[in-house]
CSV table of C-alpha atoms and ligand atoms in Angstrom, one decimal:
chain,number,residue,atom,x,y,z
A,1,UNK,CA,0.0,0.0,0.0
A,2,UNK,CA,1.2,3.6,-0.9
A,3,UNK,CA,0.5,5.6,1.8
A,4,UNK,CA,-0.5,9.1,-0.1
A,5,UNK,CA,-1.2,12.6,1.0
A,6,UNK,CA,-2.9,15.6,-0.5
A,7,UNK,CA,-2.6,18.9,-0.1
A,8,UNK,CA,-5.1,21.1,-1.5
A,9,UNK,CA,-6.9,18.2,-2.0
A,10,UNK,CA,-10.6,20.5,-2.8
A,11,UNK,CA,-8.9,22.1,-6.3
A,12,UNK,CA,-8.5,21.0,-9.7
A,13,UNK,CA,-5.3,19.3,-9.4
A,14,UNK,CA,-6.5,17.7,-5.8
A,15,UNK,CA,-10.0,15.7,-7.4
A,16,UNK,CA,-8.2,14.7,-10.0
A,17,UNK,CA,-5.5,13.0,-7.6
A,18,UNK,CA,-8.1,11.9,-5.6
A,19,UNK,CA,-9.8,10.7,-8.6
A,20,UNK,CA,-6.7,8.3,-9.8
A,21,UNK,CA,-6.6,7.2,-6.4
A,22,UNK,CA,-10.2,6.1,-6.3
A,23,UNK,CA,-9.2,3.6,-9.4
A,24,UNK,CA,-7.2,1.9,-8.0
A,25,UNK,CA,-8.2,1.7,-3.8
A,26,UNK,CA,-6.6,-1.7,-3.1
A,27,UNK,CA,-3.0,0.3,-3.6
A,28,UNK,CA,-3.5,3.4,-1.9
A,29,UNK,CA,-4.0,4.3,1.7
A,30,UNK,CA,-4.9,8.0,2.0
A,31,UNK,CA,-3.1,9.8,5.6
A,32,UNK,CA,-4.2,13.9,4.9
A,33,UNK,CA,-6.2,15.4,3.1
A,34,UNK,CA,-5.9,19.6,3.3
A,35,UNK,CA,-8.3,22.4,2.1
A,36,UNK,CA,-9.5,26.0,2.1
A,37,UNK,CA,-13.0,26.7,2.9
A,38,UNK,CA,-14.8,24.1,1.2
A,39,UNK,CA,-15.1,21.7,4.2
A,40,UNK,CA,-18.1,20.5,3.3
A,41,UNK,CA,-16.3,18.9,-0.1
A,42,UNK,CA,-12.8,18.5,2.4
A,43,UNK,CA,-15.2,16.0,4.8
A,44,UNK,CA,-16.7,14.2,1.9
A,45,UNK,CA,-13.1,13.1,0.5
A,46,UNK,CA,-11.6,12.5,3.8
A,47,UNK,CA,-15.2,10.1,4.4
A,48,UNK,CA,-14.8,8.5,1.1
A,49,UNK,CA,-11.3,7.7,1.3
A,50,UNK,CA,-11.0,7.4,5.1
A,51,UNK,CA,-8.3,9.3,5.3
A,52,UNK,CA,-6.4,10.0,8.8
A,53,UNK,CA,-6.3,13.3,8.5
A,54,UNK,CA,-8.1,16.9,7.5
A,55,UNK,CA,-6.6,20.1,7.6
A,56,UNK,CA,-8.6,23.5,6.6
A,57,UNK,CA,-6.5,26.1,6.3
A,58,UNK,CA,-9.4,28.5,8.1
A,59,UNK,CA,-9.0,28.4,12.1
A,60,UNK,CA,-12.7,29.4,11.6
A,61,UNK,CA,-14.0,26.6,9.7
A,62,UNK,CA,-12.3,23.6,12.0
A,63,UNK,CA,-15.7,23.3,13.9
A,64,UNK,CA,-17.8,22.8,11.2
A,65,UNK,CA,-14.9,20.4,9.6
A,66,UNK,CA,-15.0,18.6,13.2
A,67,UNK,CA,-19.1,18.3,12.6
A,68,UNK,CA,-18.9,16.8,9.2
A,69,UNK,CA,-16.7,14.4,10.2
A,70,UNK,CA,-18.1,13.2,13.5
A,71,UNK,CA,-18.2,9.4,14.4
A,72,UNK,CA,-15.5,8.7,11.5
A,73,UNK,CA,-12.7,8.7,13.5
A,74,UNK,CA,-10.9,10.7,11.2
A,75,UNK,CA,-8.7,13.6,12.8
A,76,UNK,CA,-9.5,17.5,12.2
A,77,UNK,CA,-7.1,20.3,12.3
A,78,UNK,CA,-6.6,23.8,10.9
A,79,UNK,CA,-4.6,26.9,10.3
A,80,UNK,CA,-1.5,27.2,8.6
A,81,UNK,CA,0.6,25.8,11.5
A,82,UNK,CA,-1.6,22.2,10.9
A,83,UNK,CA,-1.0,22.3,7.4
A,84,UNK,CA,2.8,22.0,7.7
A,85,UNK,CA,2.1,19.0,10.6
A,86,UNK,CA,0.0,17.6,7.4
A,87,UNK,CA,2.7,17.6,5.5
A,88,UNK,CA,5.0,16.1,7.9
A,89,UNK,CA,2.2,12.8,8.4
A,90,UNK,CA,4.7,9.8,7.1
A,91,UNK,CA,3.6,9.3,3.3
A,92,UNK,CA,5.2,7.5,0.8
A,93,UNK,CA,4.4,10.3,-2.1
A,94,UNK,CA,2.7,13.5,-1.2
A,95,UNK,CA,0.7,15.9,-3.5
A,96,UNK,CA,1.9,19.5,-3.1
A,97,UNK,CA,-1.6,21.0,-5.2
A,98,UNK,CA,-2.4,24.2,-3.0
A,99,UNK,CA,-2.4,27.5,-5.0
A,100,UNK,CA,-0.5,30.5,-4.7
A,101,UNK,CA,2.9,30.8,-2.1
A,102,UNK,CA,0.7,29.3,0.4
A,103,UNK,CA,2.1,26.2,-0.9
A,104,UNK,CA,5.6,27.2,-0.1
A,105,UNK,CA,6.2,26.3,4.0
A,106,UNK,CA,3.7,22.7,3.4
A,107,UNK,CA,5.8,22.0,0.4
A,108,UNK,CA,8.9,22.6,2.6
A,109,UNK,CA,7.6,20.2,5.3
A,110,UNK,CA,6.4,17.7,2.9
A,111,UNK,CA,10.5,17.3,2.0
A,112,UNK,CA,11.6,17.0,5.0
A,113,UNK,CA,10.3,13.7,5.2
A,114,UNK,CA,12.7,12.9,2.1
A,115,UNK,CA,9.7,11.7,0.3
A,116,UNK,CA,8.0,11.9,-3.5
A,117,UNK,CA,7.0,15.1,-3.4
A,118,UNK,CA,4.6,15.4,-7.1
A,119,UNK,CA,4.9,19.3,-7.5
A,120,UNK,CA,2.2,21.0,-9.1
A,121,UNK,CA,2.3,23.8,-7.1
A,122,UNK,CA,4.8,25.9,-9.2
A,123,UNK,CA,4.8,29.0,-7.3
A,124,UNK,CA,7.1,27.1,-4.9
A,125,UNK,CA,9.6,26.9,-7.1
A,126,UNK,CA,9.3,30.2,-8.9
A,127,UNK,CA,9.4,31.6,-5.2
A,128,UNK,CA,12.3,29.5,-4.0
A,129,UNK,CA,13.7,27.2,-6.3
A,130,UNK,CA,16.9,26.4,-4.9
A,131,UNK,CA,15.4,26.1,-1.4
A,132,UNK,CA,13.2,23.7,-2.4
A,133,UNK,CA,15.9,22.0,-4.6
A,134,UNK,CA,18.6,21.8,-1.7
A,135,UNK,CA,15.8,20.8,0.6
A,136,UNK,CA,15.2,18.2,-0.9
A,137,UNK,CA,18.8,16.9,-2.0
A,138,UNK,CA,19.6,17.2,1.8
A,139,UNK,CA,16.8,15.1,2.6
A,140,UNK,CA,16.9,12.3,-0.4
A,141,UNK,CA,13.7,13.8,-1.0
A,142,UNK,CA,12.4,13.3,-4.6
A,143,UNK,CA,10.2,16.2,-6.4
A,144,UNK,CA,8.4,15.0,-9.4
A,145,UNK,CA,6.6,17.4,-11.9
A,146,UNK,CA,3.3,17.7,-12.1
A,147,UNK,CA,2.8,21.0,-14.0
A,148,UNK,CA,1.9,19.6,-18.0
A,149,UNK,CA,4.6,21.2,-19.7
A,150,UNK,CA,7.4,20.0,-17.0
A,151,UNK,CA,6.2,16.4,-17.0
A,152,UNK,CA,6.3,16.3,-20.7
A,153,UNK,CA,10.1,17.6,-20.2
A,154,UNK,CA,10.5,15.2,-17.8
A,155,UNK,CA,9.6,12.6,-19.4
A,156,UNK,CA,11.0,13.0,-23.1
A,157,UNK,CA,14.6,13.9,-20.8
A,158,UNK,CA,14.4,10.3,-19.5
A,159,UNK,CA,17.7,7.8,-20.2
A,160,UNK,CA,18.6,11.3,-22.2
A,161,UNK,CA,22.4,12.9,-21.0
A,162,UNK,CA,21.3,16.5,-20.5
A,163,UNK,CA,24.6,18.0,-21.1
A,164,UNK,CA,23.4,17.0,-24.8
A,165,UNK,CA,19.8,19.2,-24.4
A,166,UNK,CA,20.5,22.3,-26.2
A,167,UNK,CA,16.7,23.7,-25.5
A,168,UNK,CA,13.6,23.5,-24.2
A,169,UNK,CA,10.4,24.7,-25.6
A,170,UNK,CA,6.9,24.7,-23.5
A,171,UNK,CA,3.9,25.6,-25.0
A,172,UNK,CA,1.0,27.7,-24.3
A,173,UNK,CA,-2.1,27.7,-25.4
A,174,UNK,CA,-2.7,31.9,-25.5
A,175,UNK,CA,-5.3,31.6,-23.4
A,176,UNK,CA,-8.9,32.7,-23.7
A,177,UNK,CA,-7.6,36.5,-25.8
A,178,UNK,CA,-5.6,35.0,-28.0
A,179,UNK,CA,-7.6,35.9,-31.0
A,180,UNK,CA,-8.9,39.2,-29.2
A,181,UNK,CA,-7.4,42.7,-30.9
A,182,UNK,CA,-5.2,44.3,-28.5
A,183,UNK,CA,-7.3,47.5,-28.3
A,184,UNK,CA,-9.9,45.2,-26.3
A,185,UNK,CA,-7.8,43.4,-23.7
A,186,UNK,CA,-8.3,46.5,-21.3
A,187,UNK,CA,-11.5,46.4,-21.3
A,188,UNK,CA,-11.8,42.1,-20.5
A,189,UNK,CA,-13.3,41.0,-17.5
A,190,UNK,CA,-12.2,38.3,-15.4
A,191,UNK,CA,-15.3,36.5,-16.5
A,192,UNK,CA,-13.9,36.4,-19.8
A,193,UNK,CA,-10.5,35.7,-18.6
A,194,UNK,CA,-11.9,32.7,-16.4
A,195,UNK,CA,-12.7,30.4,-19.8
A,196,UNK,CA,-10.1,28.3,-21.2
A,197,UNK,CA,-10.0,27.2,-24.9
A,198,UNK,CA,-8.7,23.5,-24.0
A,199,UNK,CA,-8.0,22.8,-20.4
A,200,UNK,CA,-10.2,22.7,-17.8
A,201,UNK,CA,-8.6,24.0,-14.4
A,202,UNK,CA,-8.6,26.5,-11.5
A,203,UNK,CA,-10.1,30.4,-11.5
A,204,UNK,CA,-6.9,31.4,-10.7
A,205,UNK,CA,-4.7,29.5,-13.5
A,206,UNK,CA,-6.8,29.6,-16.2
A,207,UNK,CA,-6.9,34.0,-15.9
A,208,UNK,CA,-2.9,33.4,-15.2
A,209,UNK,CA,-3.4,31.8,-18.7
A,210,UNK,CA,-5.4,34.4,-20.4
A,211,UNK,CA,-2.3,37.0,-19.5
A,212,UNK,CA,0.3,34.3,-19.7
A,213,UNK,CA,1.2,35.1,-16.4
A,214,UNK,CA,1.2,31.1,-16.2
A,215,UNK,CA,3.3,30.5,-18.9
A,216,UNK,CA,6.0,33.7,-17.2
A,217,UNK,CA,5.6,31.2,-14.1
A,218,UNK,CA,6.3,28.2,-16.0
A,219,UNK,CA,9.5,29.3,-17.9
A,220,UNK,CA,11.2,30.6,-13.9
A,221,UNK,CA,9.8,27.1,-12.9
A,222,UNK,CA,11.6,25.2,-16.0
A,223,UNK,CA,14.7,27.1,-14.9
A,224,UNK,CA,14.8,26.3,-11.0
A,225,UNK,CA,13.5,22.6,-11.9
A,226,UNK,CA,15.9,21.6,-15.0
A,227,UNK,CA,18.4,23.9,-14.0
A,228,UNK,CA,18.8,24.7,-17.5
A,229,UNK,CA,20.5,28.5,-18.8
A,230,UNK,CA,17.4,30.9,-19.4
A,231,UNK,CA,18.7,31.5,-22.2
A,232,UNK,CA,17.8,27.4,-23.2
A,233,UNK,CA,14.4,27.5,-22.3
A,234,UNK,CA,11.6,29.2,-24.6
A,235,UNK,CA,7.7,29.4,-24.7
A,236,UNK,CA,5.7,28.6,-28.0
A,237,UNK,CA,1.9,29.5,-28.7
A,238,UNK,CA,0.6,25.8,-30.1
A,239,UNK,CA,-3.5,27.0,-29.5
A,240,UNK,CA,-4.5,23.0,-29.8
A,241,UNK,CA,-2.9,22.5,-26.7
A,242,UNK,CA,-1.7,19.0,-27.4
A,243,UNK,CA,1.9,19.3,-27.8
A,244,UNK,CA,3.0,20.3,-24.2
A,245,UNK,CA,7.0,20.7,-24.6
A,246,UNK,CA,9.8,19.5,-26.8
A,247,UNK,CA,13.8,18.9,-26.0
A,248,UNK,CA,16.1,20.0,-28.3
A,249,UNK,CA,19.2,17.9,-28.6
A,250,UNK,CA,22.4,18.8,-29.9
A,251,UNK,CA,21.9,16.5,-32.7
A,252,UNK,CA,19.2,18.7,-33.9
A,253,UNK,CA,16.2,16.2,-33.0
A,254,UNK,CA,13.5,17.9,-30.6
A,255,UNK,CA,11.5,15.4,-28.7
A,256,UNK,CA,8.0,16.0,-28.3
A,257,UNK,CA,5.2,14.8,-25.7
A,258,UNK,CA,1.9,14.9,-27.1
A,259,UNK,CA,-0.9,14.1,-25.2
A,260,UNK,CA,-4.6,15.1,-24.5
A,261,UNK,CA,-5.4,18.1,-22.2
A,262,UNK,CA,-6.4,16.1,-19.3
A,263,UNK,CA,-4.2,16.8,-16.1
A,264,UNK,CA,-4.8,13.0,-15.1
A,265,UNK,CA,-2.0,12.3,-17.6
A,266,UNK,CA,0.6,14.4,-15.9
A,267,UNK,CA,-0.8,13.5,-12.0
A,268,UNK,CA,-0.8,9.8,-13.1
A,269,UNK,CA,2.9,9.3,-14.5
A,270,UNK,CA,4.0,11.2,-11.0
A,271,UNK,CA,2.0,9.4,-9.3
A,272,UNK,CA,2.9,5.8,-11.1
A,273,UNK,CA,6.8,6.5,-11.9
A,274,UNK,CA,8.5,5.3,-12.4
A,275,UNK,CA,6.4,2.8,-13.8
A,276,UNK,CA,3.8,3.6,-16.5
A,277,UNK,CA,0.3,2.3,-15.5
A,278,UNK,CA,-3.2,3.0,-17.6
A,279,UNK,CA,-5.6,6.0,-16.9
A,280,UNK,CA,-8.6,6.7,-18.1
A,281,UNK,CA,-7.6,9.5,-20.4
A,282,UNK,CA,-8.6,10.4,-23.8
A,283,UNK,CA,-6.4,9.0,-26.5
A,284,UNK,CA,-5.5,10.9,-29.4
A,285,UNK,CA,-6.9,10.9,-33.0
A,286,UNK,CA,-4.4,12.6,-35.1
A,287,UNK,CA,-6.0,11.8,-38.1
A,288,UNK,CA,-9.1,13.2,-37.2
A,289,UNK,CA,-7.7,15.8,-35.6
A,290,UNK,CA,-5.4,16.7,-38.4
A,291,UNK,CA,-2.8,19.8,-37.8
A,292,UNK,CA,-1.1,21.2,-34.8
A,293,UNK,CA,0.0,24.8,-35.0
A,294,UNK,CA,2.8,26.8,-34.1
A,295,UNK,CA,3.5,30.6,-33.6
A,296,UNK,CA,5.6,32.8,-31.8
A,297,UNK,CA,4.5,34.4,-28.4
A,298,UNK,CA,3.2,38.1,-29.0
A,299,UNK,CA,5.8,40.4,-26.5
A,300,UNK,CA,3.1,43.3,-26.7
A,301,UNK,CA,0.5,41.4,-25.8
A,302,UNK,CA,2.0,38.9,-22.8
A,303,UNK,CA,4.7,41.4,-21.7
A,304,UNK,CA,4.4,38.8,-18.8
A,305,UNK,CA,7.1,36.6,-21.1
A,306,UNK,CA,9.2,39.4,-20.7
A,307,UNK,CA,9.3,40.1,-17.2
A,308,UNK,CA,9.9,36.4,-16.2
A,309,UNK,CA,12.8,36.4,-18.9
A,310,UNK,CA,14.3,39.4,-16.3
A,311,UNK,CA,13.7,37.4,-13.0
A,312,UNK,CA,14.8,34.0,-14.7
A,313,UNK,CA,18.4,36.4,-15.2
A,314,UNK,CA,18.3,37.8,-11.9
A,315,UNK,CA,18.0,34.8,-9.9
A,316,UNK,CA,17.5,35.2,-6.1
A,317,UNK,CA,14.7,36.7,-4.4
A,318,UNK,CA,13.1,38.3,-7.7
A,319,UNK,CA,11.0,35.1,-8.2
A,320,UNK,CA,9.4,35.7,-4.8
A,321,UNK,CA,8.7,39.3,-5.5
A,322,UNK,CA,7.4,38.1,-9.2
A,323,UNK,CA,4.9,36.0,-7.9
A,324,UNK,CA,3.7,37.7,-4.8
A,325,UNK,CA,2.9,41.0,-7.1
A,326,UNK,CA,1.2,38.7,-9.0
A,327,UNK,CA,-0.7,37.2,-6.9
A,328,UNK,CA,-2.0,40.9,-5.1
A,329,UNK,CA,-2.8,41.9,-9.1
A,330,UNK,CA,-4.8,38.8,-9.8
A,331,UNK,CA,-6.9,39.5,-6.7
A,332,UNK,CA,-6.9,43.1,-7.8
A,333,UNK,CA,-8.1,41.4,-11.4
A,334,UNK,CA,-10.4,39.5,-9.7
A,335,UNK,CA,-11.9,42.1,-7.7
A,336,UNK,CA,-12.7,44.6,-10.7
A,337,UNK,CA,-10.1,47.0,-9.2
A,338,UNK,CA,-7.6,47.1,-11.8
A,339,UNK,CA,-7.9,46.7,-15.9
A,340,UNK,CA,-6.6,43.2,-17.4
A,341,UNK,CA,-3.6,44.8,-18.9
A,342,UNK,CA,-2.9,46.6,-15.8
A,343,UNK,CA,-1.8,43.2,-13.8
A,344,UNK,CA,1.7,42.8,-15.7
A,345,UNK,CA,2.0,46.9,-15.1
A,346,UNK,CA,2.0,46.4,-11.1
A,347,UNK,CA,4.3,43.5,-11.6
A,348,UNK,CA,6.5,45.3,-13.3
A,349,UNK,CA,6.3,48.7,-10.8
A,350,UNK,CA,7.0,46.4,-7.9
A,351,UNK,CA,9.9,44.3,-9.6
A,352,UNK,CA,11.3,48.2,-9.7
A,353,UNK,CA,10.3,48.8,-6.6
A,354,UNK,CA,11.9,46.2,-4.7
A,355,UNK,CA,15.4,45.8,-6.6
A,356,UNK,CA,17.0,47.2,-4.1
A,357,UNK,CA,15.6,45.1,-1.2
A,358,UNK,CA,16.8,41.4,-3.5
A,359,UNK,CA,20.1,43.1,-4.0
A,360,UNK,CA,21.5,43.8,-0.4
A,361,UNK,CA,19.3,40.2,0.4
A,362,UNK,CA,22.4,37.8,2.1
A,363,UNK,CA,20.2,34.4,3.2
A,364,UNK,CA,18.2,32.5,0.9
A,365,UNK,CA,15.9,30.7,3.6
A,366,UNK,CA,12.1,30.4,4.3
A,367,UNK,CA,11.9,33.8,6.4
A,368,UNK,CA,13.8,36.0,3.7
A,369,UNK,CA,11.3,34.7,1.0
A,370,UNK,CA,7.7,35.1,3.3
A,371,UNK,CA,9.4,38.8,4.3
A,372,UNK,CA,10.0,39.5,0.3
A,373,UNK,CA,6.7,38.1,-0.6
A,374,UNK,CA,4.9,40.3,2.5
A,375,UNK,CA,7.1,43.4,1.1
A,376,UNK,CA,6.0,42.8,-2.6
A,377,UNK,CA,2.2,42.3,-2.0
A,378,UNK,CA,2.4,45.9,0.0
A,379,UNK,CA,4.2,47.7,-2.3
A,380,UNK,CA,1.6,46.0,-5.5
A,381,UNK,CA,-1.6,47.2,-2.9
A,382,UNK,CA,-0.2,50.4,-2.9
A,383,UNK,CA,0.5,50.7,-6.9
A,384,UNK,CA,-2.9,49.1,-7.1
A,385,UNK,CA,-4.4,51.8,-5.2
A,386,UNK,CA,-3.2,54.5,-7.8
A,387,UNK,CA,-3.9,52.5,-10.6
A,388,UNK,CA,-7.8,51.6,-8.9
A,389,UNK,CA,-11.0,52.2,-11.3
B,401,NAD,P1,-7.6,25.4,-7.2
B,401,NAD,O1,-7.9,26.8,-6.9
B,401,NAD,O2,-8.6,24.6,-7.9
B,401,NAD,O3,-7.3,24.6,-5.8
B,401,NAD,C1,-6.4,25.1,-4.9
B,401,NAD,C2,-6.4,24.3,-3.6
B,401,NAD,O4,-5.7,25.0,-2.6
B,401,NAD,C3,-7.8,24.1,-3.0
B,401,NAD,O5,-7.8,22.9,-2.3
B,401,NAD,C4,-7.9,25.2,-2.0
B,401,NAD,O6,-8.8,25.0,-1.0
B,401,NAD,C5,-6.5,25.3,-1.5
B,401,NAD,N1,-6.1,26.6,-1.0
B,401,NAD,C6,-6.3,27.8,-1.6
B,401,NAD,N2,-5.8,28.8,-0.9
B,401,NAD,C7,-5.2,28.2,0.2
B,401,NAD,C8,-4.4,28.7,1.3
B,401,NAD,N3,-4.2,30.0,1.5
B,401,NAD,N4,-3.9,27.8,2.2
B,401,NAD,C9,-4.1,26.5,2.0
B,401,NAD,N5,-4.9,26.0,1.0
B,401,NAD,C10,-5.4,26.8,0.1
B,401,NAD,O7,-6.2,25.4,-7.9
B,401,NAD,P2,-5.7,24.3,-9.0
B,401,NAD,O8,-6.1,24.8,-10.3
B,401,NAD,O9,-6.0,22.9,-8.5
B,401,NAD,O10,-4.1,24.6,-8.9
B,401,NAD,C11,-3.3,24.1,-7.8
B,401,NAD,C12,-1.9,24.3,-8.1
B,401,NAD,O11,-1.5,23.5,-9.2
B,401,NAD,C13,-1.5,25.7,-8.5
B,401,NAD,O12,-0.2,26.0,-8.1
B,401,NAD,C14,-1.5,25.7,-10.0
B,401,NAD,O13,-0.7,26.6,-10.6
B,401,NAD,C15,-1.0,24.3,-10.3
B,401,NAD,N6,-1.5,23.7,-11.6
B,401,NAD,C16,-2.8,23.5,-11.8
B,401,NAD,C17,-3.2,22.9,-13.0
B,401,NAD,C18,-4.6,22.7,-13.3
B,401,NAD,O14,-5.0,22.0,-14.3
B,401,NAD,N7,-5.6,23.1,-12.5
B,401,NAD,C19,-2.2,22.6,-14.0
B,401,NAD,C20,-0.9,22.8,-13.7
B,401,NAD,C21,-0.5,23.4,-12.5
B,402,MG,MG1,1.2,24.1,-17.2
């Protein structure tokens, strides 16, 4: 039996784990489950797959989470504080699926276990990369990609010598405005913003597509992941979303990973490797389906692609301040306080901002990143506030 763990076990990526899991029940014994406020679906899974553990993250929501689960058996906790005591619950392979940095200090705890830590929570990385990267060398922990376009790297890199990768290419799909003139993405909503052409995922992802915020997140998490030059690793528009990354060798051959849009494909092979096992995913017609298409990413219209390209140079703390500003501008987004063009504008302000703070930076530990991240979101609320509708 696997003894598994999920963290932000209520989201996208967390039912779909918990889906897999279901398949198979004989192999699996669930320890914690973890969640936001949604305890009524957080004490359904934990029922289902009587797990040992359930975590909220809201202090305020732990009595009605104790309620729902009454006469089970199962534990209840919450607050941050519990989250991280989730995380440290023996499991042999642990699914780090909460959005945003929140993910961070769980993801931290979750290593020092020195377990499988599937990673889909790339904010982590793009946060703290080599933390999480030395964490997890110092505790023979192993982190496998979850994200679509890493575990497609990941897996046409395997019995490959990477000193023989010359590049890596990820693709996006452009996200719902692709095909919208420029002169109307001011005026989108995050309505609009919240519908994707191909995959079907979280609120906050699928607008972090529409800007290609996600795809600025995915190229820093490439870098801190691979550990490849920035310079090796590129982003492609492919709008049939079915080609998920290529390596380019030195010998000129790029392998691809093709695959259908179904995040059950990447959740499964790091849940399953390094074996490959069958899931219930679509399989592809190419005949019927008949051309996949390329183009280059627009600069003026994702200058998101740009910014990550600076804080994939700069290295250090920028990644924390990158993600934190936008995080407080996708709220902002959310919220109807700022425009849809104006989210890579406060990232950009704050990265300014704050240069000074990442330079005279010295440690590279958990407290230096949650300060950076605190420092970022205050300077983005104040930039927000001038920028505010
Ligand atoms: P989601 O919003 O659907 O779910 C997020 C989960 O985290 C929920 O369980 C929620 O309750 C919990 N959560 C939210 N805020 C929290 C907090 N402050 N503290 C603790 N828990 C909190 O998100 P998702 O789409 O499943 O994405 C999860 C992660 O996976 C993100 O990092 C995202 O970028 C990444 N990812 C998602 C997809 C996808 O298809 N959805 C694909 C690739 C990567
Ligand atoms: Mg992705």
């Amino acid at each position: 039996m696997k003894r598994v763990s999920v963290l932000g076990s209520t989201g996208s990526i967390g039912v779909n784990t918990l889906d897999l899991v279901s398949r198979a029940p004989g192999d699996y014994e669930v320890v914690a489950l973890t969640g936001g406020a949604n305890v009524v679906l957080l004490a359904e899974q934990a029922r289902r797959h009587d797990a040992a553990l359930a975590v909220t993250a809201h202090e305020d929501r732990l009595d009605e989470l104790r309620a729902a689960l009454s006469g089970t058996g199962i534990e209840a906790a919450a607050g941050d504080a519990a989250l991280c005591d989730a995380a440290r619950r023996p499991a042999d392979w642990i699914m780090s699926a909460i959005v945003g940095a929140a993910g961070l200090p769980p993801g931290l705890a979750a290593l020092e276990q020195g377990t499988t830590l599937a990673l889909a929570n790339k904010e982590s990385l793009v946060c703290a990369g080599p933390l999480m990267m030395a964490r997890a060398a110092f505790h023979g922990a192993t982190i496998l990609p979850v994200d679509s376009e890493h575990s497609a790297v990941f897996q046409a890199l395997v019995g490959e010598d990477i000193s023989s990768v010359e590049r890596l290419i990820i693709t996006a799909s452009g996200g719902a405005f692709r095909d919208w003139p420029l002169e109307r993405l001011s005026q989108a909503t995050a309505a609009e913003a919240a519908t994707h052409p191909n995959w079907d995922m979280g609120q906050r992802i699928t607008i972090d597509s529409a800007s290609l915020f996600n795809k600025a997140l995915e190229l820093i998490e490439a870098k801190e992941f691979f550990g490849f030059a920035p310079s090796k690793i590129e982003a492609l528009v492919h709008p049939e979303s079915l080609m998920h990354a290529l390596v380019g060798f030195n010998d000129g051959a790029l392998m691809a990973h093709v695959g259908p849009p179904d995040m059950r494909h990447a959740i499964g092979y790091a849940l399953h490797w390094p074996a490959r096992r069958s899931i219930p995913v679509e399989r592809l017609d190419l005949a019927r389906i008949g051309q996949l298409t390329f183009r280059a990413p627009d600069e003026a219209r994702y200058p998101a692609l740009r910014l990550a390209r600076a804080v994939m140079e700069e290295g250090g703390l920028s990644g924390a301040v990158f993600n934190a500003a936008k995080e407080s501008a996708l709220d902002a987004f959310i919220e109807g306080r700022i425009g849809f063009l104006d989210m890579s504008r406060v990232v950009e302000e704050v990265l300014t901002r704050l240069s000074d703070e990442r330079l005279s930076v010295a440690a590279f530990d958990l407290d230096t990143i949650l300060a950076t991240d605190h420092l970022a979101r205050t300077a983005a609320a104040d930039i927000i506030g001038t920028l505010q509708r």
